[in-house]
PDB file of C-alpha atoms and ligand atoms in Angstrom:
ATOM      1  CA  ARG A   1     225.923 217.839  25.756  1.00 93.00           C
ATOM      2  CA  THR A   2     224.153 221.101  25.110  1.00 97.00           C
ATOM      3  CA  LEU A   3     224.225 223.224  21.947  1.00 98.00           C
ATOM      4  CA  GLY A   4     222.822 226.611  21.352  1.00 98.00           C
ATOM      5  CA  LEU A   5     220.840 227.890  18.343  1.00 98.00           C
ATOM      6  CA  ILE A   6     220.447 231.656  17.724  1.00 98.00           C
ATOM      7  CA  THR A   7     217.788 232.131  15.131  1.00 98.00           C
ATOM      8  CA  THR A   8     215.825 234.700  13.312  1.00 98.00           C
ATOM      9  CA  ASP A   9     211.965 234.719  13.449  1.00 97.00           C
ATOM     10  CA  LEU A  10     210.768 231.137  13.882  1.00 98.00           C
ATOM     11  CA  ALA A  11     207.326 232.250  12.531  1.00 96.00           C
ATOM     12  CA  LEU A  12     209.029 232.069   9.063  1.00 98.00           C
ATOM     13  CA  HIS A  13     208.980 228.600   7.485  1.00 97.00           C
ATOM     14  CA  ALA A  14     212.584 228.306   6.534  1.00 98.00           C
ATOM     15  CA  PRO A  15     214.147 229.016   9.961  1.00 98.00           C
ATOM     16  CA  SER A  16     211.511 226.908  11.700  1.00 98.00           C
ATOM     17  CA  GLN A  17     212.426 223.980   9.509  1.00 98.00           C
ATOM     18  CA  ILE A  18     216.117 224.448  10.068  1.00 98.00           C
ATOM     19  CA  ALA A  19     215.458 224.604  13.884  1.00 98.00           C
ATOM     20  CA  SER A  20     213.297 221.428  13.676  1.00 98.00           C
ATOM     21  CA  ALA A  21     216.109 219.680  11.822  1.00 98.00           C
ATOM     22  CA  VAL A  22     218.763 220.756  14.353  1.00 98.00           C
ATOM     23  CA  LYS A  23     216.626 219.651  17.245  1.00 98.00           C
ATOM     24  CA  THR A  24     216.018 216.261  15.663  1.00 98.00           C
ATOM     25  CA  ARG A  25     219.527 215.471  14.815  1.00 98.00           C
ATOM     26  CA  ALA A  26     220.884 216.721  18.188  1.00 98.00           C
ATOM     27  CA  GLY A  27     218.235 214.532  19.890  1.00 98.00           C
ATOM     28  CA  GLU A  28     219.486 211.423  17.917  1.00 98.00           C
ATOM     29  CA  ARG A  29     222.980 212.256  19.143  1.00 97.00           C
ATOM     30  CA  GLY A  30     221.862 212.577  22.756  1.00 98.00           C
ATOM     31  CA  ALA A  31     222.455 216.405  22.767  1.00 98.00           C
ATOM     32  CA  SER A  32     219.945 219.161  23.826  1.00 98.00           C
ATOM     33  CA  VAL A  33     219.453 222.446  22.066  1.00 98.00           C
ATOM     34  CA  LEU A  34     218.766 225.811  23.684  1.00 98.00           C
ATOM     35  CA  ILE A  35     217.045 228.243  21.309  1.00 98.00           C
ATOM     36  CA  SER A  36     217.308 231.942  21.364  1.00 98.00           C
ATOM     37  CA  MET A  37     215.276 233.957  18.834  1.00 98.00           C
ATOM     38  CA  VAL A  38     216.337 237.406  18.031  1.00 98.00           C
ATOM     39  CA  GLU A  39     214.356 240.093  16.101  1.00 95.00           C
ATOM     40  CA  ASP A  40     217.288 242.130  15.116  1.00 95.00           C
ATOM     41  CA  PRO A  41     220.930 241.168  14.359  1.00 96.00           C
ATOM     42  CA  GLN A  42     222.087 243.611  17.053  1.00 95.00           C
ATOM     43  CA  GLN A  43     220.449 241.331  19.659  1.00 97.00           C
ATOM     44  CA  CYS A  44     222.838 238.450  18.726  1.00 98.00           C
ATOM     45  CA  LEU A  45     225.652 239.569  21.017  1.00 97.00           C
ATOM     46  CA  ALA A  46     223.352 239.398  24.119  1.00 98.00           C
ATOM     47  CA  ALA A  47     221.994 236.007  22.888  1.00 98.00           C
ATOM     48  CA  VAL A  48     225.532 234.673  22.668  1.00 98.00           C
ATOM     49  CA  GLN A  49     226.342 235.759  26.191  1.00 98.00           C
ATOM     50  CA  GLU A  50     223.098 234.269  27.467  1.00 98.00           C
ATOM     51  CA  LEU A  51     223.733 230.899  25.850  1.00 98.00           C
ATOM     52  CA  LEU A  52     227.294 230.897  26.950  1.00 98.00           C
ATOM     53  CA  ALA A  53     226.207 231.419  30.527  1.00 98.00           C
ATOM     54  CA  GLN A  54     224.089 228.349  30.180  1.00 97.00           C
ATOM     55  CA  ARG A  55     227.252 226.424  29.274  1.00 97.00           C
ATOM     56  CA  VAL A  56     226.528 225.503  25.681  1.00 98.00           C
ATOM     57  CA  GLU A  57     229.363 223.670  24.036  1.00 97.00           C
ATOM     58  CA  GLY A  58     228.680 224.933  20.448  1.00 97.00           C
ATOM     59  CA  LEU A  59     226.618 227.579  18.780  1.00 98.00           C
ATOM     60  CA  LEU A  60     224.652 227.675  15.549  1.00 98.00           C
ATOM     61  CA  VAL A  61     223.644 231.190  14.250  1.00 98.00           C
ATOM     62  CA  ASN A  62     220.871 231.311  11.671  1.00 98.00           C
ATOM     63  CA  VAL A  63     220.554 235.110  11.452  1.00 98.00           C
ATOM     64  CA  PRO A  64     221.473 237.082   8.359  1.00 98.00           C
ATOM     65  CA  LEU A  65     224.612 238.811   9.481  1.00 98.00           C
ATOM     66  CA  GLU A  66     227.053 241.319   7.935  1.00 98.00           C
ATOM     67  CA  ASP A  67     230.700 240.042   7.881  1.00 97.00           C
ATOM     68  CA  ALA A  68     231.907 242.318  10.636  1.00 98.00           C
ATOM     69  CA  LEU A  69     229.188 241.337  13.115  1.00 98.00           C
ATOM     70  CA  ALA A  70     229.617 237.612  12.381  1.00 98.00           C
ATOM     71  CA  GLU A  71     233.351 237.904  12.923  1.00 98.00           C
ATOM     72  CA  SER A  72     232.830 239.747  16.262  1.00 97.00           C
ATOM     73  CA  LEU A  73     230.280 237.168  17.539  1.00 98.00           C
ATOM     74  CA  GLN A  74     232.718 234.386  16.781  1.00 97.00           C
ATOM     75  CA  ALA A  75     235.449 236.194  18.700  1.00 96.00           C
ATOM     76  CA  GLN A  76     233.077 236.724  21.671  1.00 97.00           C
ATOM     77  CA  ALA A  77     232.383 232.945  21.827  1.00 97.00           C
ATOM     78  CA  VAL A  78     235.957 231.728  21.923  1.00 94.00           C
ATOM     79  CA  PRO A  79     236.655 228.901  22.873  1.00 94.00           C
ATOM     80  CA  VAL A  80     233.192 227.683  22.029  1.00 96.00           C
ATOM     81  CA  PRO A  81     232.787 226.896  18.345  1.00 96.00           C
ATOM     82  CA  VAL A  82     230.342 228.807  16.298  1.00 97.00           C
ATOM     83  CA  LEU A  83     228.879 227.906  12.889  1.00 98.00           C
ATOM     84  CA  PHE A  84     227.002 230.522  10.828  1.00 98.00           C
ATOM     85  CA  LEU A  85     224.218 229.611   8.452  1.00 98.00           C
ATOM     86  CA  ASP A  86     223.409 232.927   6.927  1.00 98.00           C
ATOM     87  CA  VAL A  87     226.607 234.944   6.026  1.00 98.00           C
ATOM     88  CA  THR A  88     228.532 235.865   2.974  1.00 97.00           C
ATOM     89  CA  PRO A  89     231.499 233.777   1.716  1.00 93.00           C
ATOM     90  CA  ASN A  90     233.630 236.716   2.625  1.00 94.00           C
ATOM     91  CA  ALA A  91     233.014 236.560   6.407  1.00 96.00           C
ATOM     92  CA  ARG A  92     236.049 235.139   8.169  1.00 96.00           C
ATOM     93  CA  VAL A  93     234.016 232.665  10.194  1.00 97.00           C
ATOM     94  CA  HIS A  94     232.982 228.992  10.148  1.00 97.00           C
ATOM     95  CA  SER A  95     230.007 228.723   7.839  1.00 98.00           C
ATOM     96  CA  LEU A  96     227.603 226.348   6.197  1.00 98.00           C
ATOM     97  CA  VAL A  97     225.450 228.211   3.592  1.00 98.00           C
ATOM     98  CA  PHE A  98     223.271 227.319   0.618  1.00 98.00           C
ATOM     99  CA  ASP A  99     224.594 228.490  -2.771  1.00 98.00           C
ATOM    100  CA  ALA A 100     222.514 231.576  -3.416  1.00 98.00           C
ATOM    101  CA  GLU A 101     224.106 232.329  -6.751  1.00 97.00           C
ATOM    102  CA  GLN A 102     223.504 228.794  -8.047  1.00 98.00           C
ATOM    103  CA  GLY A 103     219.926 229.008  -6.775  1.00 98.00           C
ATOM    104  CA  ALA A 104     219.259 232.353  -8.527  1.00 98.00           C
ATOM    105  CA  ASN A 105     220.714 230.958 -11.653  1.00 98.00           C
ATOM    106  CA  LEU A 106     218.569 227.797 -11.685  1.00 98.00           C
ATOM    107  CA  GLY A 107     215.459 229.873 -11.369  1.00 98.00           C
ATOM    108  CA  ALA A 108     216.362 232.403 -13.993  1.00 98.00           C
ATOM    109  CA  GLU A 109     217.666 229.819 -16.487  1.00 98.00           C
ATOM    110  CA  HIS A 110     214.442 227.733 -16.048  1.00 98.00           C
ATOM    111  CA  LEU A 111     212.386 230.754 -17.093  1.00 98.00           C
ATOM    112  CA  LEU A 112     214.700 231.731 -19.936  1.00 98.00           C
ATOM    113  CA  ALA A 113     214.580 228.130 -21.329  1.00 98.00           C
ATOM    114  CA  LEU A 114     210.721 228.358 -21.281  1.00 98.00           C
ATOM    115  CA  GLY A 115     211.145 231.383 -23.486  1.00 98.00           C
ATOM    116  CA  HIS A 116     210.109 234.111 -20.973  1.00 98.00           C
ATOM    117  CA  GLN A 117     211.776 237.493 -21.382  1.00 98.00           C
ATOM    118  CA  ARG A 118     209.588 239.873 -19.537  1.00 98.00           C
ATOM    119  CA  ILE A 119     210.627 238.844 -16.054  1.00 98.00           C
ATOM    120  CA  ALA A 120     209.836 240.624 -12.731  1.00 98.00           C
ATOM    121  CA  LEU A 121     211.834 240.182  -9.563  1.00 98.00           C
ATOM    122  CA  LEU A 122     210.500 240.086  -6.098  1.00 98.00           C
ATOM    123  CA  GLY A 123     213.338 240.134  -3.741  1.00 98.00           C
ATOM    124  CA  GLY A 124     213.580 239.571   0.031  1.00 98.00           C
ATOM    125  CA  PRO A 125     214.483 242.284   2.588  1.00 98.00           C
ATOM    126  CA  GLN A 126     217.707 243.806   1.509  1.00 97.00           C
ATOM    127  CA  SER A 127     218.982 243.873   5.048  1.00 96.00           C
ATOM    128  CA  SER A 128     219.416 240.104   4.513  1.00 98.00           C
ATOM    129  CA  VAL A 129     222.664 239.002   2.990  1.00 97.00           C
ATOM    130  CA  SER A 130     220.964 236.032   1.388  1.00 98.00           C
ATOM    131  CA  ALA A 131     218.259 238.180  -0.147  1.00 98.00           C
ATOM    132  CA  ARG A 132     220.899 240.499  -1.648  1.00 98.00           C
ATOM    133  CA  ALA A 133     222.764 237.433  -3.083  1.00 98.00           C
ATOM    134  CA  ARG A 134     219.676 236.072  -4.665  1.00 98.00           C
ATOM    135  CA  LEU A 135     218.842 239.433  -6.266  1.00 98.00           C
ATOM    136  CA  ALA A 136     222.421 239.878  -7.510  1.00 98.00           C
ATOM    137  CA  GLY A 137     222.333 236.396  -8.977  1.00 98.00           C
ATOM    138  CA  TRP A 138     219.047 236.925 -10.764  1.00 98.00           C
ATOM    139  CA  LEU A 139     220.321 240.245 -12.270  1.00 98.00           C
ATOM    140  CA  SER A 140     223.527 238.636 -13.401  1.00 98.00           C
ATOM    141  CA  ALA A 141     221.787 235.676 -14.924  1.00 98.00           C
ATOM    142  CA  LEU A 142     219.342 237.927 -16.831  1.00 98.00           C
ATOM    143  CA  GLY A 143     222.231 240.221 -17.756  1.00 98.00           C
ATOM    144  CA  GLN A 144     224.102 237.298 -19.344  1.00 98.00           C
ATOM    145  CA  ALA A 145     221.033 236.659 -21.504  1.00 98.00           C
ATOM    146  CA  GLY A 146     221.034 240.382 -22.530  1.00 98.00           C
ATOM    147  CA  LEU A 147     217.958 241.061 -20.406  1.00 98.00           C
ATOM    148  CA  GLU A 148     216.942 243.458 -17.697  1.00 98.00           C
ATOM    149  CA  PRO A 149     214.006 242.715 -15.278  1.00 98.00           C
ATOM    150  CA  CYS A 150     210.770 244.464 -16.211  1.00 98.00           C
ATOM    151  CA  SER A 151     210.390 245.431 -12.559  1.00 97.00           C
ATOM    152  CA  VAL A 152     212.165 244.866  -9.238  1.00 98.00           C
ATOM    153  CA  VAL A 153     210.265 245.075  -5.968  1.00 98.00           C
ATOM    154  CA  GLN A 154     211.160 243.917  -2.457  1.00 98.00           C
ATOM    155  CA  GLY A 155     209.119 242.131   0.173  1.00 98.00           C
ATOM    156  CA  ASP A 156     209.840 241.057   3.910  1.00 98.00           C
ATOM    157  CA  TRP A 157     209.710 237.236   3.263  1.00 98.00           C
ATOM    158  CA  SER A 158     206.061 237.014   4.418  1.00 98.00           C
ATOM    159  CA  ALA A 159     203.133 235.821   2.301  1.00 98.00           C
ATOM    160  CA  ALA A 160     201.429 239.038   3.140  1.00 98.00           C
ATOM    161  CA  SER A 161     204.214 241.001   1.522  1.00 98.00           C
ATOM    162  CA  GLY A 162     204.204 238.718  -1.481  1.00 98.00           C
ATOM    163  CA  TYR A 163     200.475 239.398  -1.912  1.00 98.00           C
ATOM    164  CA  GLU A 164     200.853 243.157  -1.707  1.00 98.00           C
ATOM    165  CA  LYS A 165     204.003 243.376  -3.970  1.00 98.00           C
ATOM    166  CA  GLY A 166     202.342 240.860  -6.282  1.00 98.00           C
ATOM    167  CA  HIS A 167     199.374 243.175  -6.760  1.00 98.00           C
ATOM    168  CA  GLN A 168     201.788 245.920  -7.437  1.00 98.00           C
ATOM    169  CA  LEU A 169     203.543 243.886 -10.194  1.00 98.00           C
ATOM    170  CA  LEU A 170     200.175 243.043 -11.752  1.00 98.00           C
ATOM    171  CA  ALA A 171     198.867 246.641 -11.719  1.00 97.00           C
ATOM    172  CA  GLY A 172     200.685 247.817 -14.869  1.00 91.00           C
ATOM    173  CA  ALA A 173     199.280 247.735 -18.474  1.00 90.00           C
ATOM    174  CA  ILE A 174     201.712 245.064 -19.556  1.00 94.00           C
ATOM    175  CA  LEU A 175     201.901 241.946 -17.377  1.00 97.00           C
ATOM    176  CA  PRO A 176     205.204 240.212 -16.666  1.00 98.00           C
ATOM    177  CA  GLN A 177     205.441 236.734 -18.285  1.00 98.00           C
ATOM    178  CA  ALA A 178     207.142 235.354 -15.230  1.00 98.00           C
ATOM    179  CA  ILE A 179     208.101 236.392 -11.669  1.00 99.00           C
ATOM    180  CA  LEU A 180     211.165 235.150  -9.730  1.00 99.00           C
ATOM    181  CA  VAL A 181     210.377 235.306  -6.086  1.00 99.00           C
ATOM    182  CA  ALA A 182     212.990 235.076  -3.300  1.00 99.00           C
ATOM    183  CA  ASN A 183     211.061 232.693  -1.186  1.00 98.00           C
ATOM    184  CA  ASP A 184     208.034 230.304  -1.237  1.00 98.00           C
ATOM    185  CA  GLN A 185     206.043 232.281   1.344  1.00 98.00           C
ATOM    186  CA  MET A 186     206.091 235.346  -0.869  1.00 99.00           C
ATOM    187  CA  ALA A 187     205.269 233.200  -3.916  1.00 99.00           C
ATOM    188  CA  LEU A 188     202.213 232.018  -2.074  1.00 98.00           C
ATOM    189  CA  GLY A 189     201.049 235.653  -1.656  1.00 98.00           C
ATOM    190  CA  VAL A 190     201.905 236.350  -5.343  1.00 98.00           C
ATOM    191  CA  MET A 191     199.850 233.382  -6.511  1.00 98.00           C
ATOM    192  CA  ARG A 192     196.894 234.534  -4.389  1.00 98.00           C
ATOM    193  CA  ALA A 193     197.158 238.000  -6.006  1.00 98.00           C
ATOM    194  CA  CYS A 194     197.202 236.483  -9.377  1.00 98.00           C
ATOM    195  CA  ALA A 195     194.084 234.376  -8.461  1.00 98.00           C
ATOM    196  CA  GLU A 196     192.229 237.553  -7.396  1.00 98.00           C
ATOM    197  CA  LYS A 197     192.944 239.243 -10.673  1.00 98.00           C
ATOM    198  CA  GLY A 198     191.881 236.167 -12.682  1.00 98.00           C
ATOM    199  CA  ILE A 199     195.392 235.726 -14.006  1.00 98.00           C
ATOM    200  CA  ALA A 200     196.268 232.137 -14.692  1.00 98.00           C
ATOM    201  CA  VAL A 201     199.339 230.564 -13.243  1.00 98.00           C
ATOM    202  CA  PRO A 202     201.156 229.209 -15.178  1.00 98.00           C
ATOM    203  CA  GLY A 203     199.103 230.032 -18.297  1.00 97.00           C
ATOM    204  CA  GLN A 204     199.612 233.808 -18.174  1.00 98.00           C
ATOM    205  CA  ILE A 205     202.283 234.200 -15.568  1.00 98.00           C
ATOM    206  CA  SER A 206     204.914 231.638 -14.329  1.00 98.00           C
ATOM    207  CA  VAL A 207     206.053 231.885 -10.691  1.00 99.00           C
ATOM    208  CA  VAL A 208     209.315 230.472  -9.284  1.00 99.00           C
ATOM    209  CA  GLY A 209     209.876 230.351  -5.507  1.00 98.00           C
ATOM    210  CA  PHE A 210     212.957 229.657  -3.355  1.00 99.00           C
ATOM    211  CA  ASP A 211     213.231 227.310  -0.355  1.00 98.00           C
ATOM    212  CA  ASP A 212     211.108 224.375  -1.055  1.00 98.00           C
ATOM    213  CA  THR A 213     209.608 224.429   2.388  1.00 97.00           C
ATOM    214  CA  THR A 214     207.410 221.354   2.931  1.00 95.00           C
ATOM    215  CA  ASP A 215     204.046 223.057   2.201  1.00 96.00           C
ATOM    216  CA  SER A 216     205.137 224.265  -1.239  1.00 98.00           C
ATOM    217  CA  ALA A 217     204.052 221.133  -3.006  1.00 98.00           C
ATOM    218  CA  TRP A 218     200.591 221.800  -1.676  1.00 98.00           C
ATOM    219  CA  PHE A 219     200.121 225.364  -3.049  1.00 98.00           C
ATOM    220  CA  THR A 220     197.745 225.924  -5.885  1.00 97.00           C
ATOM    221  CA  PRO A 221     199.288 225.212  -8.204  1.00 98.00           C
ATOM    222  CA  PRO A 222     202.108 223.171  -6.741  1.00 98.00           C
ATOM    223  CA  LEU A 223     205.138 225.635  -6.708  1.00 98.00           C
ATOM    224  CA  THR A 224     208.198 225.311  -8.928  1.00 98.00           C
ATOM    225  CA  THR A 225     211.023 226.309  -6.611  1.00 98.00           C
ATOM    226  CA  VAL A 226     214.671 226.186  -5.653  1.00 98.00           C
ATOM    227  CA  ARG A 227     215.170 223.620  -3.079  1.00 98.00           C
ATOM    228  CA  GLN A 228     217.329 224.213  -0.092  1.00 98.00           C
ATOM    229  CA  ALA A 229     217.690 221.033   1.880  1.00 98.00           C
ATOM    230  CA  PHE A 230     216.938 222.310   5.375  1.00 98.00           C
ATOM    231  CA  ARG A 231     217.059 218.888   6.980  1.00 97.00           C
ATOM    232  CA  GLU A 232     220.443 218.121   5.543  1.00 97.00           C
ATOM    233  CA  ALA A 233     221.763 221.574   6.633  1.00 98.00           C
ATOM    234  CA  GLY A 234     220.553 220.858  10.222  1.00 97.00           C
ATOM    235  CA  LEU A 235     222.033 217.525  10.290  1.00 97.00           C
ATOM    236  CA  ARG A 236     225.460 218.626   8.931  1.00 97.00           C
ATOM    237  CA  SER A 237     225.669 221.657  11.233  1.00 97.00           C
ATOM    238  CA  VAL A 238     224.956 219.544  14.312  1.00 98.00           C
ATOM    239  CA  GLU A 239     227.515 216.966  13.222  1.00 97.00           C
ATOM    240  CA  TRP A 240     230.070 219.741  12.598  1.00 96.00           C
ATOM    241  CA  LEU A 241     229.567 221.262  16.071  1.00 96.00           C
ATOM    242  CA  LEU A 242     229.761 217.934  17.819  1.00 95.00           C
ATOM    243  CA  ALA A 243     233.024 217.138  15.947  1.00 94.00           C
ATOM    244  CA  GLN A 244     234.730 220.453  16.949  1.00 92.00           C
ATOM    245  CA  GLN A 245     237.485 220.647  19.500  1.00 77.00           C
ATOM    246  CA  ASP A 246     239.764 223.350  18.756  1.00 67.00           C
ATOM    247  CA  SER A 247     237.952 225.070  15.958  1.00 59.00           C
ATOM    248  CA  ALA A 248     238.737 228.465  17.295  1.00 60.00           C
ATOM    249  CA  LYS A 249     242.338 227.897  16.321  1.00 67.00           C
ATOM    250  CA  GLU A 250     241.666 226.667  12.827  1.00 74.00           C
ATOM    251  CA  ALA A 251     241.184 228.550   9.685  1.00 81.00           C
ATOM    252  CA  PRO A 252     237.480 229.211   8.815  1.00 86.00           C
ATOM    253  CA  SER A 253     235.838 226.123   7.411  1.00 90.00           C
ATOM    254  CA  GLN A 254     233.359 227.232   4.783  1.00 94.00           C
ATOM    255  CA  THR A 255     230.895 224.828   3.325  1.00 96.00           C
ATOM    256  CA  ARG A 256     228.642 225.738   0.447  1.00 96.00           C
ATOM    257  CA  LEU A 257     225.637 223.452  -0.062  1.00 97.00           C
ATOM    258  CA  PRO A 258     224.317 223.009  -3.531  1.00 98.00           C
ATOM    259  CA  VAL A 259     220.613 223.678  -4.273  1.00 98.00           C
ATOM    260  CA  THR A 260     218.373 222.132  -6.796  1.00 98.00           C
ATOM    261  CA  LEU A 261     215.451 223.179  -9.024  1.00 98.00           C
ATOM    262  CA  ILE A 262     212.224 221.450  -8.271  1.00 98.00           C
ATOM    263  CA  GLU A 263     209.902 221.784 -11.222  1.00 98.00           C
ATOM    264  CA  ARG A 264     206.236 221.592 -10.329  1.00 98.00           C
ATOM    265  CA  HIS A 265     203.304 223.283 -11.935  1.00 98.00           C
ATOM    266  CA  SER A 266     203.667 227.067 -11.409  1.00 98.00           C
ATOM    267  CA  THR A 267     205.824 227.430 -14.561  1.00 98.00           C
ATOM    268  CA  ALA A 268     205.182 226.659 -18.148  1.00 98.00           C
TER     269      ALA A 268
HETATM  270  C1  IPT B 301     216.133 232.030   4.312  1.00 63.62           C
HETATM  271  C2  IPT B 301     214.805 231.742   3.542  1.00 63.62           C
HETATM  272  O1  IPT B 301     215.138 231.369   2.139  1.00 63.62           O
HETATM  273  C3  IPT B 301     213.825 232.779   3.480  1.00 63.62           C
HETATM  274  O2  IPT B 301     212.587 232.271   3.048  1.00 63.62           O
HETATM  275  C4  IPT B 301     213.647 233.428   4.927  1.00 63.62           C
HETATM  276  O3  IPT B 301     212.903 232.527   5.670  1.00 63.62           O
HETATM  277  C5  IPT B 301     214.987 233.723   5.523  1.00 63.62           C
HETATM  278  O4  IPT B 301     215.820 232.527   5.551  1.00 63.62           O
HETATM  279  C6  IPT B 301     214.910 234.238   6.968  1.00 63.62           C
HETATM  280  O5  IPT B 301     216.056 234.769   7.352  1.00 63.62           O
HETATM  281  S1  IPT B 301     217.167 230.598   4.385  1.00 63.62           S
HETATM  282  C7  IPT B 301     218.584 231.183   5.152  1.00 63.62           C
HETATM  283  C8  IPT B 301     219.374 230.001   5.657  1.00 63.62           C
HETATM  284  C9  IPT B 301     219.415 231.978   4.161  1.00 63.62           C
END
């Protein structure tokens, strides 16, 4: 059997780990996976057509998609089942997504419990539904504690953007006590900026990431982060696709995967 995976940039750590998990699980189940990488969500429609022409029997879509675009892709693929990995809970499609709100809460509450109040936010690209959900989650968690972030900036998920935005956050007269970062790669860049300025992490600034991609335990210092279990997500999405027969006729099946806080040494 052949499955298709439409994915965002595989040079990013999280999508590449998801693709790896999908490939591995499919291999164990005797299925092959054709991968199509898109640079822009608008290219998804062409990718669906291309994979359908190659007779895939199920499609996974790991591209941040607005509800309407996801719904129209699902309609295009009928009768082939499609499972979306980066959509909002409002999209009327089959989805398996990590709980962004829970993740944002875990990070914010961890910093609040450590006594930090001057907290800066480094969000992901606001074109991404998950980046928006994480930012909204942080703002609401801080709001519930009666706090506002001391600054809010936005990167593009890359370590380079984390480095650049990190320097921006460290340029003011008063340093933040902590920074919530929307992914581990940007947190890596932030910690590099801190090191360049001689600012101790976690002594002077605590840093929390998001993803727990496999290298994050080897950062300096090892990163405290919100773990999204990518291997598990890959496994479950392959199993779901292989189990589908008439999913096009069924109501959308929506699974929200819980996330966990991994406390390492970038927070104190
Ligand atoms: C999300 C990652 O958290 C982020 O680091 C970035 O790689 C992004 O993907 C790329 O789209 S994980 C996604 C399943 C919400």
